[in-house]
Short mmCIF file of N, CA and C in Angstrom, two decimals:
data_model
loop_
_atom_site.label_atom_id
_atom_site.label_comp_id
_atom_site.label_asym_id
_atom_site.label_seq_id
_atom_site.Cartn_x
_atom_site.Cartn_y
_atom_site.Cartn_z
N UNK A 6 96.72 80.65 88.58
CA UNK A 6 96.78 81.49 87.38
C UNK A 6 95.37 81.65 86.77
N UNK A 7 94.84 80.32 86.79
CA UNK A 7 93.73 80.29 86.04
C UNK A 7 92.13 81.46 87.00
N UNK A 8 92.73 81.53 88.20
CA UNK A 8 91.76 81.43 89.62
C UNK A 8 91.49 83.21 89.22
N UNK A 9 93.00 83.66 88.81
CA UNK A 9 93.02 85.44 88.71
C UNK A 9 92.39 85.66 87.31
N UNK A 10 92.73 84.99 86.59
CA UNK A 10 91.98 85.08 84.73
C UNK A 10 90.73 85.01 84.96
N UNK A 11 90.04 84.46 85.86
CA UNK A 11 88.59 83.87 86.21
C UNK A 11 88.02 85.83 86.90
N UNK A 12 88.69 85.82 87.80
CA UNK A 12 88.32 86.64 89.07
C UNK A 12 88.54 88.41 88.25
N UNK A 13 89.14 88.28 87.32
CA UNK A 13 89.06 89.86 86.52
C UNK A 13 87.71 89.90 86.08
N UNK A 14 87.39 89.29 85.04
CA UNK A 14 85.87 89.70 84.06
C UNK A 14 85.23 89.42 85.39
N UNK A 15 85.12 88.73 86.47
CA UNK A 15 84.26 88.52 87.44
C UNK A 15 83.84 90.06 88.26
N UNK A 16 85.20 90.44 88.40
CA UNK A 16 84.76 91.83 89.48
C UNK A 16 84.54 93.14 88.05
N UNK A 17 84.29 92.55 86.77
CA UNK A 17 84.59 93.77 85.80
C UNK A 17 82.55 93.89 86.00
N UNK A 18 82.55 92.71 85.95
CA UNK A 18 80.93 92.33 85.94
C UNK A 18 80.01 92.66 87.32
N UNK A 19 80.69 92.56 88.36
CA UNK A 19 80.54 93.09 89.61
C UNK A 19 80.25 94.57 89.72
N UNK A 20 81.48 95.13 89.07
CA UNK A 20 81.31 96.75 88.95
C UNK A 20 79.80 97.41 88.11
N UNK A 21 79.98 96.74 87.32
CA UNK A 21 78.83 96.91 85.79
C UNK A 21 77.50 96.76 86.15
N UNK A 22 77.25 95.91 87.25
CA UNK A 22 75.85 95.76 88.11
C UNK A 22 75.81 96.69 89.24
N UNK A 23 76.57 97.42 89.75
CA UNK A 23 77.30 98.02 91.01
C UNK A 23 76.65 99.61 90.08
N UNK A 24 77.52 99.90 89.21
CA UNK A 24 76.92 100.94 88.07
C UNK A 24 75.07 100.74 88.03
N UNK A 25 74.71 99.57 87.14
CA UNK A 25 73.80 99.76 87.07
C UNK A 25 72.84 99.69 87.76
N UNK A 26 72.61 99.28 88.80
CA UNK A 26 71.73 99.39 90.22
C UNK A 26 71.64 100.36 90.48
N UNK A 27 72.73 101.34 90.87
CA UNK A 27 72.81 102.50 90.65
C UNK A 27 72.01 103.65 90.44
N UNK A 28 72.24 103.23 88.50
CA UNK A 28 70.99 103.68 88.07
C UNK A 28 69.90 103.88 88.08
N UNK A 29 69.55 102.67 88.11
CA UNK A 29 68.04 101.96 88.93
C UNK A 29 67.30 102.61 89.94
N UNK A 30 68.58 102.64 90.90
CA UNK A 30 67.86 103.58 92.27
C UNK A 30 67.62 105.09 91.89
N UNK A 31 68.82 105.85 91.06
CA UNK A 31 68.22 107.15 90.81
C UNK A 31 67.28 107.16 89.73
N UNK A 32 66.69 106.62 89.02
CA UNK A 32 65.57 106.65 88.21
C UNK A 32 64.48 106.62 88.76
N UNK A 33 64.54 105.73 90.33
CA UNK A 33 63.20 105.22 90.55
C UNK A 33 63.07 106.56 91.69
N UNK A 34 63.94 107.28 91.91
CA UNK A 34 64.03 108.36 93.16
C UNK A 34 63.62 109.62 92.41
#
C-alpha cells in the first residue's frame, strides 16, 4: 500500500523532469 503511495508523487516527479529537460533541449536548439 505504502510501496504505490510512494511510487505516485515519484513518477508525478519523473514526468515534471521528463517536461522539463525537454525544455532545456528546445531552448538550447
Amino acid at each position: 500500500m505504502s510501496q504505490s503511495l510512494f511510487s505516485q508523487p515519484l513518477n508525478v516527479i519523473n514526468v515534471g523532469i521528463a517536461m522539463f529537460s525537454d525544455d532545456l533541449k528546445k531552448q538550447h536548439v
